[in-house]
PDB file of C-alpha atoms in Angstrom:
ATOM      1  CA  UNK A  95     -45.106   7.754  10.634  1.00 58.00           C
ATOM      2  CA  UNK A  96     -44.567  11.363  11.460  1.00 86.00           C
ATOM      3  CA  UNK A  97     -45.393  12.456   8.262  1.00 90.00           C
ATOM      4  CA  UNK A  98     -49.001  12.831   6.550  1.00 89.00           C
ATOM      5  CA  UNK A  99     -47.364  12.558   2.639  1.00 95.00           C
ATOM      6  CA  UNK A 100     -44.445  11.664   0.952  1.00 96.00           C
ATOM      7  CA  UNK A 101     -43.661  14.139  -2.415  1.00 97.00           C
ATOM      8  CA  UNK A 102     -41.635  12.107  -4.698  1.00 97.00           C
ATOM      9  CA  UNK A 103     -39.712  14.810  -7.301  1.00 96.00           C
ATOM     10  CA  UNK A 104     -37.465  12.653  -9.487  1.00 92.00           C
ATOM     11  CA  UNK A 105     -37.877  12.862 -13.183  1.00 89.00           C
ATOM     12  CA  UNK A 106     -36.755   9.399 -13.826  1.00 91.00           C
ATOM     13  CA  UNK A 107     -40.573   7.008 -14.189  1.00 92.00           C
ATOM     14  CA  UNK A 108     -38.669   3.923 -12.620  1.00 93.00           C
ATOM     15  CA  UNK A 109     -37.302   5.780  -9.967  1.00 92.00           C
ATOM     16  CA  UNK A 110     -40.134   7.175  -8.955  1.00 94.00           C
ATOM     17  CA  UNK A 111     -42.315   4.280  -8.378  1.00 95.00           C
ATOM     18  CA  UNK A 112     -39.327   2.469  -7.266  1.00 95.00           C
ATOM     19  CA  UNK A 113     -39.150   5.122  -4.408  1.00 96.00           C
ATOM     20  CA  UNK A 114     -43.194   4.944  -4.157  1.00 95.00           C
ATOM     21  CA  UNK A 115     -42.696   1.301  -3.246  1.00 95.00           C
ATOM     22  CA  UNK A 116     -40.215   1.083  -0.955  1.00 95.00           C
ATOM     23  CA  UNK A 117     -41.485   3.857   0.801  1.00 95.00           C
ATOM     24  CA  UNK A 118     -45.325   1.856   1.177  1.00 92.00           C
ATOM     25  CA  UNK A 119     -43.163  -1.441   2.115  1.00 93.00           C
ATOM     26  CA  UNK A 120     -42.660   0.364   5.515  1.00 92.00           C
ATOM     27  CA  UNK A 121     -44.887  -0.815   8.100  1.00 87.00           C
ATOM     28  CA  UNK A 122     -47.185   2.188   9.208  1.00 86.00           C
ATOM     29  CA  UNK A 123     -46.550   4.236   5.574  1.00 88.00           C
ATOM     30  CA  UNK A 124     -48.993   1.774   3.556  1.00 84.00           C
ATOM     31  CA  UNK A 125     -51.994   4.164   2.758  1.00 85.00           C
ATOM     32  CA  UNK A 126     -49.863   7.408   3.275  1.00 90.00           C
ATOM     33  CA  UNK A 127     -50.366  10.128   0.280  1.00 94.00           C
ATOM     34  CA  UNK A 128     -48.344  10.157  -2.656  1.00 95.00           C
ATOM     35  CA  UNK A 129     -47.853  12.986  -5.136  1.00 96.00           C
ATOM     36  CA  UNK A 130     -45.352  13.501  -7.700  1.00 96.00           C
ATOM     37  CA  UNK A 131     -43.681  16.769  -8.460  1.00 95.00           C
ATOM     38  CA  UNK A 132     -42.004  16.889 -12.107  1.00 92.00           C
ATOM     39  CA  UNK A 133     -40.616  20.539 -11.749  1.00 92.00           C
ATOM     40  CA  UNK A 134     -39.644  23.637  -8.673  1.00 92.00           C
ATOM     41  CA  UNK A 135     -42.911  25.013  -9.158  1.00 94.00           C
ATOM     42  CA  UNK A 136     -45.031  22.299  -8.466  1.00 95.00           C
ATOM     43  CA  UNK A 137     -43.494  20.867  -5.566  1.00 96.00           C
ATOM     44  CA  UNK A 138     -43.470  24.816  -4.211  1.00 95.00           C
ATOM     45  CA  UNK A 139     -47.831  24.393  -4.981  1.00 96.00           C
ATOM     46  CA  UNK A 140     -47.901  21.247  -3.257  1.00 96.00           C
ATOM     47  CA  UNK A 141     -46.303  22.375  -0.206  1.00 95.00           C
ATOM     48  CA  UNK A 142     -48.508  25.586   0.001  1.00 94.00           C
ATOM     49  CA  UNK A 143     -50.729  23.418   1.970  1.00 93.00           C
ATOM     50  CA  UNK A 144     -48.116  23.234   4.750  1.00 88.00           C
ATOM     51  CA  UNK A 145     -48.602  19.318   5.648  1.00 92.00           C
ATOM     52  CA  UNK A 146     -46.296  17.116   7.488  1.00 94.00           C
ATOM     53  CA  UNK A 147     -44.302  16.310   3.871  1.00 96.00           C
ATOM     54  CA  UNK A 148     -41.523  14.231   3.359  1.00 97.00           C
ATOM     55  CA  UNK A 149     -39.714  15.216   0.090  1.00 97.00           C
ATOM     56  CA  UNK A 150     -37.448  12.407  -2.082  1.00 97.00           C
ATOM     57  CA  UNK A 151     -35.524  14.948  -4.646  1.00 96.00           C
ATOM     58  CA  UNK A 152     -33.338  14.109  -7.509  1.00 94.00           C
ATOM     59  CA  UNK A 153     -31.871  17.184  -6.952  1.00 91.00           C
ATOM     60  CA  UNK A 154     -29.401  16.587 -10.492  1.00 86.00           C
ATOM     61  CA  UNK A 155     -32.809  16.105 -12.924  1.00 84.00           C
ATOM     62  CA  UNK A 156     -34.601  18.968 -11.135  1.00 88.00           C
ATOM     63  CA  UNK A 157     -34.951  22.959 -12.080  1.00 86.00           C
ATOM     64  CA  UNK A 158     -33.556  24.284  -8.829  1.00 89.00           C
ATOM     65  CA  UNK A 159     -31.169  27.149 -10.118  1.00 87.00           C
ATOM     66  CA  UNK A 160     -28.603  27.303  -7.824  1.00 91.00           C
ATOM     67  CA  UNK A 161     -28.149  25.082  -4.521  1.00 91.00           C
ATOM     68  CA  UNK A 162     -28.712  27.476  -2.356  1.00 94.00           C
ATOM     69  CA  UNK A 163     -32.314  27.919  -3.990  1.00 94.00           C
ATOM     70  CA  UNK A 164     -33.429  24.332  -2.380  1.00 95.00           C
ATOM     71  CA  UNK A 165     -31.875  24.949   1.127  1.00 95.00           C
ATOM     72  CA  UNK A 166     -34.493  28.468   0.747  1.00 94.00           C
ATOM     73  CA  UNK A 167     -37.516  26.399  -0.082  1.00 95.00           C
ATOM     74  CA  UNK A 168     -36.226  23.694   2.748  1.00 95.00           C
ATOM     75  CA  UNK A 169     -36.029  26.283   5.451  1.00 95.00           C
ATOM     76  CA  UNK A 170     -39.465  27.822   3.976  1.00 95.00           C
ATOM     77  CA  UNK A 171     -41.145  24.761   4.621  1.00 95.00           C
ATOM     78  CA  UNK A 172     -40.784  23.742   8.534  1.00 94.00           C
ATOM     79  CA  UNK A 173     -42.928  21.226   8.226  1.00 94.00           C
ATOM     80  CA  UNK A 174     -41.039  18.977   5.881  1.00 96.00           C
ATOM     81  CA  UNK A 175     -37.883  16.786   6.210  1.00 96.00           C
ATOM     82  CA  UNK A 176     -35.993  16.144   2.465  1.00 97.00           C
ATOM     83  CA  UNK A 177     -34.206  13.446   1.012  1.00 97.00           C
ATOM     84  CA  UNK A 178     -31.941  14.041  -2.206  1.00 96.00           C
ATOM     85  CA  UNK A 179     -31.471  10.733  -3.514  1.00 95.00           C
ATOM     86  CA  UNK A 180     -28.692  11.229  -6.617  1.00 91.00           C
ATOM     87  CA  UNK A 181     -26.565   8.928  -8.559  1.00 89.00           C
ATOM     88  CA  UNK A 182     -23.542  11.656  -7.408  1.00 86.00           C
ATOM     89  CA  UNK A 183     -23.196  14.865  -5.935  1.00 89.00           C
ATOM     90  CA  UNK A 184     -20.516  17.039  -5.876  1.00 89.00           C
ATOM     91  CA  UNK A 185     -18.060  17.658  -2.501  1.00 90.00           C
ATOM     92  CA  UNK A 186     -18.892  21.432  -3.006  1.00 91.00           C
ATOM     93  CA  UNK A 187     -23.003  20.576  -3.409  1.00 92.00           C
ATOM     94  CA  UNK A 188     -22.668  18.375  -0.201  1.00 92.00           C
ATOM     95  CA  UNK A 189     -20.601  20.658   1.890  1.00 91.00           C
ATOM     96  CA  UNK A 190     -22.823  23.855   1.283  1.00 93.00           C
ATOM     97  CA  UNK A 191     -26.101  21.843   1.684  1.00 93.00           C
ATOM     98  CA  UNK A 192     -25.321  19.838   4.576  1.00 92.00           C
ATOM     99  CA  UNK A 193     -23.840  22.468   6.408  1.00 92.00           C
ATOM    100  CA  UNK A 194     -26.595  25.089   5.647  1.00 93.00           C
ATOM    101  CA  UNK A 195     -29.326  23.082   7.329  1.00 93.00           C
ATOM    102  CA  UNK A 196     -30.433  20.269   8.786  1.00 93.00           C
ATOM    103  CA  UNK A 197     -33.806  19.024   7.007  1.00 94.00           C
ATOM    104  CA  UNK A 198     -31.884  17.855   4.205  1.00 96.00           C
ATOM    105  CA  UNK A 199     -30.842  14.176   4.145  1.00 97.00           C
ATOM    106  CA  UNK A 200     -28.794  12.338   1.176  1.00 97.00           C
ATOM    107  CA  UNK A 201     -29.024   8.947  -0.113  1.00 96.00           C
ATOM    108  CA  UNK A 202     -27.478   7.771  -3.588  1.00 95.00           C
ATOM    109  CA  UNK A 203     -29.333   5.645  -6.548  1.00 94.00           C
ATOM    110  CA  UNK A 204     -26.974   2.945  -6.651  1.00 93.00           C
ATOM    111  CA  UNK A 205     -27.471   2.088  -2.628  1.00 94.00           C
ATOM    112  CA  UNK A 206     -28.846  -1.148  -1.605  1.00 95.00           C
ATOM    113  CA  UNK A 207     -32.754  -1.560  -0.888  1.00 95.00           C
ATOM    114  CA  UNK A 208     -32.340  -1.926   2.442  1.00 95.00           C
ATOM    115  CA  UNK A 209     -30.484   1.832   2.956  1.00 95.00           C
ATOM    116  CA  UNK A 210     -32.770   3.018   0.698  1.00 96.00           C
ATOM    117  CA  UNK A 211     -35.689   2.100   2.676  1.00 96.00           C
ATOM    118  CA  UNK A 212     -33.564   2.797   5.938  1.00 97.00           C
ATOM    119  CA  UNK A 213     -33.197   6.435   4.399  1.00 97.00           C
ATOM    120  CA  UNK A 214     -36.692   6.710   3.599  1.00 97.00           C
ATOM    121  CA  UNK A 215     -37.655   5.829   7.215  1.00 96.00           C
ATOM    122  CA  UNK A 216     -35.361   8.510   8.522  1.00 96.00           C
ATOM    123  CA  UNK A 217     -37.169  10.878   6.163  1.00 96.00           C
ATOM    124  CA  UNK A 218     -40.885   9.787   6.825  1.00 95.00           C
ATOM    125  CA  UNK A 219     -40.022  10.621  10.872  1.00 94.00           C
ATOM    126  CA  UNK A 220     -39.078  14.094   9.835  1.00 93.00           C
ATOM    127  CA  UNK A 221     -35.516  12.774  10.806  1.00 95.00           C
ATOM    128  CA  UNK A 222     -31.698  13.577   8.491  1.00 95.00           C
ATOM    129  CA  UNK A 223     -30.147  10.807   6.356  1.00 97.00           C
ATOM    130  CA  UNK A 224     -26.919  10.877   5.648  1.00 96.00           C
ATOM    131  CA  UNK A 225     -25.471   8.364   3.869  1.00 95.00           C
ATOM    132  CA  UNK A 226     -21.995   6.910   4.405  1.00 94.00           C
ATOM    133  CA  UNK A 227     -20.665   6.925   0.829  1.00 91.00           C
ATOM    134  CA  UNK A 228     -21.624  11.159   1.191  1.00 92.00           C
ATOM    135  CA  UNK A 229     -19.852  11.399   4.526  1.00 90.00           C
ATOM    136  CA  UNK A 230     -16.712   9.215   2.662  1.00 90.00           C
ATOM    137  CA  UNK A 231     -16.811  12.295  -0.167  1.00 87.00           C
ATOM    138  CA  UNK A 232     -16.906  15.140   2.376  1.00 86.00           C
ATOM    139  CA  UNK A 233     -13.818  13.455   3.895  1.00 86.00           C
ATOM    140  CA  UNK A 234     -12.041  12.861   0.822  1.00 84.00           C
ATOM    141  CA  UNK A 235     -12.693  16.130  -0.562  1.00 76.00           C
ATOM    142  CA  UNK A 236     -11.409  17.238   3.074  1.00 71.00           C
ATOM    143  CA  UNK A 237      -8.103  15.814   2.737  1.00 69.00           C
ATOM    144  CA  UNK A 238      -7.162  16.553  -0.927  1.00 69.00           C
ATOM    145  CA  UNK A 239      -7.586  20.756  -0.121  1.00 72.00           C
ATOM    146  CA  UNK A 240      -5.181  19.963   3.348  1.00 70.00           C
ATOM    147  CA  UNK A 241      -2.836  18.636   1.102  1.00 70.00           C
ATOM    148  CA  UNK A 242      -3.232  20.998  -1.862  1.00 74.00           C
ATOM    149  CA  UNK A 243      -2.955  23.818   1.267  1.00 73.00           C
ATOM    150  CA  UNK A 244       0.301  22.104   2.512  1.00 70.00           C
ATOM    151  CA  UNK A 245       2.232  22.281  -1.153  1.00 64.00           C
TER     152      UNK A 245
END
């Protein structure tokens, strides 16, 4: 593992440990650190310490105030990689995050354990996630403005 910690910010109890486990069932991860952040301000505490951090983020249940708000504390913090793990995300959210840097992965709630823990894998080597069902939105969203640009 490339990373020292793993900050798991989701509001949701089951998700959390759900995350928590998955992310110990990788081989090497087993007795990595754990915290939880339930709010902006204390993830921005925990990463004042400026370890190797991977960050899981429910990005939909969290305070952030504006997207562009977590790519600034991303880019803040070169020592982490990110994760948002949703149930959706809008084409607009995607586009703008995605595109504005590269430490910050997606993965959705509904995805099968095994992506899940693939995505968490990615994350814990400080490397991006994308998932396919985001890439499929990006697309789709892609296609409906040509359209609405050709009429």
């Amino acid at each position: 593992m490339n990373v020292a910690r793993i900050i798991i910010a989701d509001n949701q109890p089951l998700t959390a440990l759900a995350v928590e486990t998955i992310a110990k069932s990788i081989t090497g991860a087993e007795n990595m650190e754990v915290a939880y952040a339930d709010c902006k301000q204390r993830l921005s505490a925990l990463l004042r310490d400026e370890k190797r951090t991977a960050i899981v983020l429910d990005y939909t249940l969290f305070d952030f105030a504006n997207n562009e708000s977590l790519v600034i504390l991303s880019e803040a913090n070169p020592n982490t990689s990110w994760l948002l793990l949703s149930e959706e995300l809008t084409p607009d959210f995607l586009r703008y995050v995605l595109y504005e840097t590269q430490r910050i992965g997606v993965a959705y709630k509904d995805s099968p354990i095994d992506i899940l823990r693939e995505a968490l894998r990615y994350v814990m080597h400080g490397e991006r996630y994308i998932a396919h069902h985001a890439t499929e939105v990006l697309l789709q969203s892609a296609v409906v403005q040509e359209r609405q640009k050709d009429d």
